[in-house]
mmCIF file of C-alpha atoms in Angstrom:
data_model
loop_
_atom_site.group_PDB
_atom_site.id
_atom_site.type_symbol
_atom_site.label_atom_id
_atom_site.label_comp_id
_atom_site.label_asym_id
_atom_site.label_seq_id
_atom_site.Cartn_x
_atom_site.Cartn_y
_atom_site.Cartn_z
ATOM 1 C CA UNK A 198 -15.128 12.994 21.402
ATOM 2 C CA UNK A 199 -13.839 9.695 19.626
ATOM 3 C CA UNK A 200 -16.127 7.359 18.169
ATOM 4 C CA UNK A 201 -15.696 3.703 19.061
ATOM 5 C CA UNK A 202 -14.500 2.915 15.534
ATOM 6 C CA UNK A 203 -11.936 5.788 15.833
ATOM 7 C CA UNK A 204 -10.582 4.375 19.275
ATOM 8 C CA UNK A 205 -10.490 0.725 17.926
ATOM 9 C CA UNK A 206 -8.441 2.190 14.994
ATOM 10 C CA UNK A 207 -6.085 3.997 17.193
ATOM 11 C CA UNK A 208 -5.627 0.688 19.088
ATOM 12 C CA UNK A 209 -4.895 -1.416 16.047
ATOM 13 C CA UNK A 210 -2.530 1.131 14.701
ATOM 14 C CA UNK A 211 -0.543 1.076 17.987
ATOM 15 C CA UNK A 212 -0.505 -2.687 17.886
ATOM 16 C CA UNK A 213 0.925 -2.814 14.474
ATOM 17 C CA UNK A 214 3.632 -0.249 15.316
ATOM 18 C CA UNK A 215 4.606 -2.196 18.341
ATOM 19 C CA UNK A 216 4.764 -5.591 16.319
ATOM 20 C CA UNK A 217 6.967 -3.785 13.759
ATOM 21 C CA UNK A 218 9.481 -2.529 16.283
ATOM 22 C CA UNK A 219 9.769 -5.992 17.943
ATOM 23 C CA UNK A 220 11.261 -7.157 14.798
ATOM 24 C CA UNK A 221 13.069 -4.035 13.449
ATOM 25 C CA UNK A 222 16.777 -4.576 13.493
ATOM 26 C CA UNK A 223 19.201 -1.598 14.239
ATOM 27 C CA UNK A 224 22.731 -1.258 13.283
ATOM 28 C CA UNK A 225 25.181 0.615 15.307
ATOM 29 C CA UNK A 226 24.360 3.934 13.503
ATOM 30 C CA UNK A 227 20.666 3.535 14.355
ATOM 31 C CA UNK A 228 21.302 3.113 17.827
ATOM 32 C CA UNK A 229 23.631 6.390 17.953
ATOM 33 C CA UNK A 230 20.625 8.389 16.244
ATOM 34 C CA UNK A 231 18.378 7.093 19.083
ATOM 35 C CA UNK A 232 20.650 7.984 21.836
ATOM 36 C CA UNK A 233 21.803 11.105 20.329
ATOM 37 C CA UNK A 234 25.656 10.168 20.549
ATOM 38 C CA UNK A 235 28.366 9.178 18.116
ATOM 39 C CA UNK A 236 28.374 5.598 16.397
ATOM 40 C CA UNK A 237 31.872 5.202 17.819
ATOM 41 C CA UNK A 238 30.566 5.841 21.286
ATOM 42 C CA UNK A 239 27.988 3.154 20.732
ATOM 43 C CA UNK A 240 30.688 0.738 19.491
ATOM 44 C CA UNK A 241 33.112 1.099 22.107
ATOM 45 C CA UNK A 242 31.159 2.004 25.236
ATOM 46 C CA UNK A 243 27.576 1.359 25.063
ATOM 47 C CA UNK A 244 27.748 -2.212 23.432
ATOM 48 C CA UNK A 245 30.244 -3.395 26.008
ATOM 49 C CA UNK A 246 28.069 -2.699 29.012
ATOM 50 C CA UNK A 247 27.276 -6.397 30.202
ATOM 51 C CA UNK A 248 23.455 -5.655 30.402
ATOM 52 C CA UNK A 249 23.171 -4.298 26.696
ATOM 53 C CA UNK A 250 21.217 -6.732 24.676
ATOM 54 C CA UNK A 251 23.305 -9.114 22.431
ATOM 55 C CA UNK A 252 23.764 -8.500 18.930
ATOM 56 C CA UNK A 253 22.664 -10.733 16.160
ATOM 57 C CA UNK A 254 25.486 -11.410 13.738
ATOM 58 C CA UNK A 255 24.312 -11.146 10.338
ATOM 59 C CA UNK A 256 26.963 -12.745 8.008
ATOM 60 C CA UNK A 257 27.935 -11.209 4.664
ATOM 61 C CA UNK A 258 29.574 -12.416 1.477
ATOM 62 C CA UNK A 259 32.862 -11.353 2.352
ATOM 63 C CA UNK A 260 32.791 -13.546 5.487
ATOM 64 C CA UNK A 261 32.458 -10.751 8.118
ATOM 65 C CA UNK A 262 29.829 -10.303 10.602
ATOM 66 C CA UNK A 263 27.405 -7.188 10.664
ATOM 67 C CA UNK A 264 25.896 -6.808 14.334
ATOM 68 C CA UNK A 265 22.339 -5.980 14.562
ATOM 69 C CA UNK A 266 20.019 -5.418 17.547
ATOM 70 C CA UNK A 267 16.476 -5.584 17.963
ATOM 71 C CA UNK A 268 15.217 -2.093 18.223
ATOM 72 C CA UNK A 269 12.519 -2.989 20.944
ATOM 73 C CA UNK A 270 15.440 -4.748 23.205
ATOM 74 C CA UNK A 271 17.551 -1.646 22.837
ATOM 75 C CA UNK A 272 14.389 0.535 23.785
ATOM 76 C CA UNK A 273 13.627 -1.303 26.705
ATOM 77 C CA UNK A 274 17.296 -1.496 27.927
ATOM 78 C CA UNK A 275 17.319 2.342 27.733
ATOM 79 C CA UNK A 276 14.065 2.595 29.830
ATOM 80 C CA UNK A 277 15.592 0.391 32.542
ATOM 81 C CA UNK A 278 18.294 2.939 32.875
ATOM 82 C CA UNK A 279 16.424 6.088 33.079
ATOM 83 C CA UNK A 280 16.954 7.821 36.535
#
């Protein structure tokens, strides 16, 4: 049986993990790994779904934009679409 201190430690660990996920940014490749599909499928199909989270466009020195998504938003989107 877990002690009160161990339980509180587990709760704190879970809270910290959730906080880091809420601010973690994913690239196309990260989403592909999570969904177990190709980055090309993510780019051409998944990100085109109207309900998929909108990306954050991170500018580069070359003047291009690198899209990134909040990991937590992608995870929540997937949960909403489970059958």
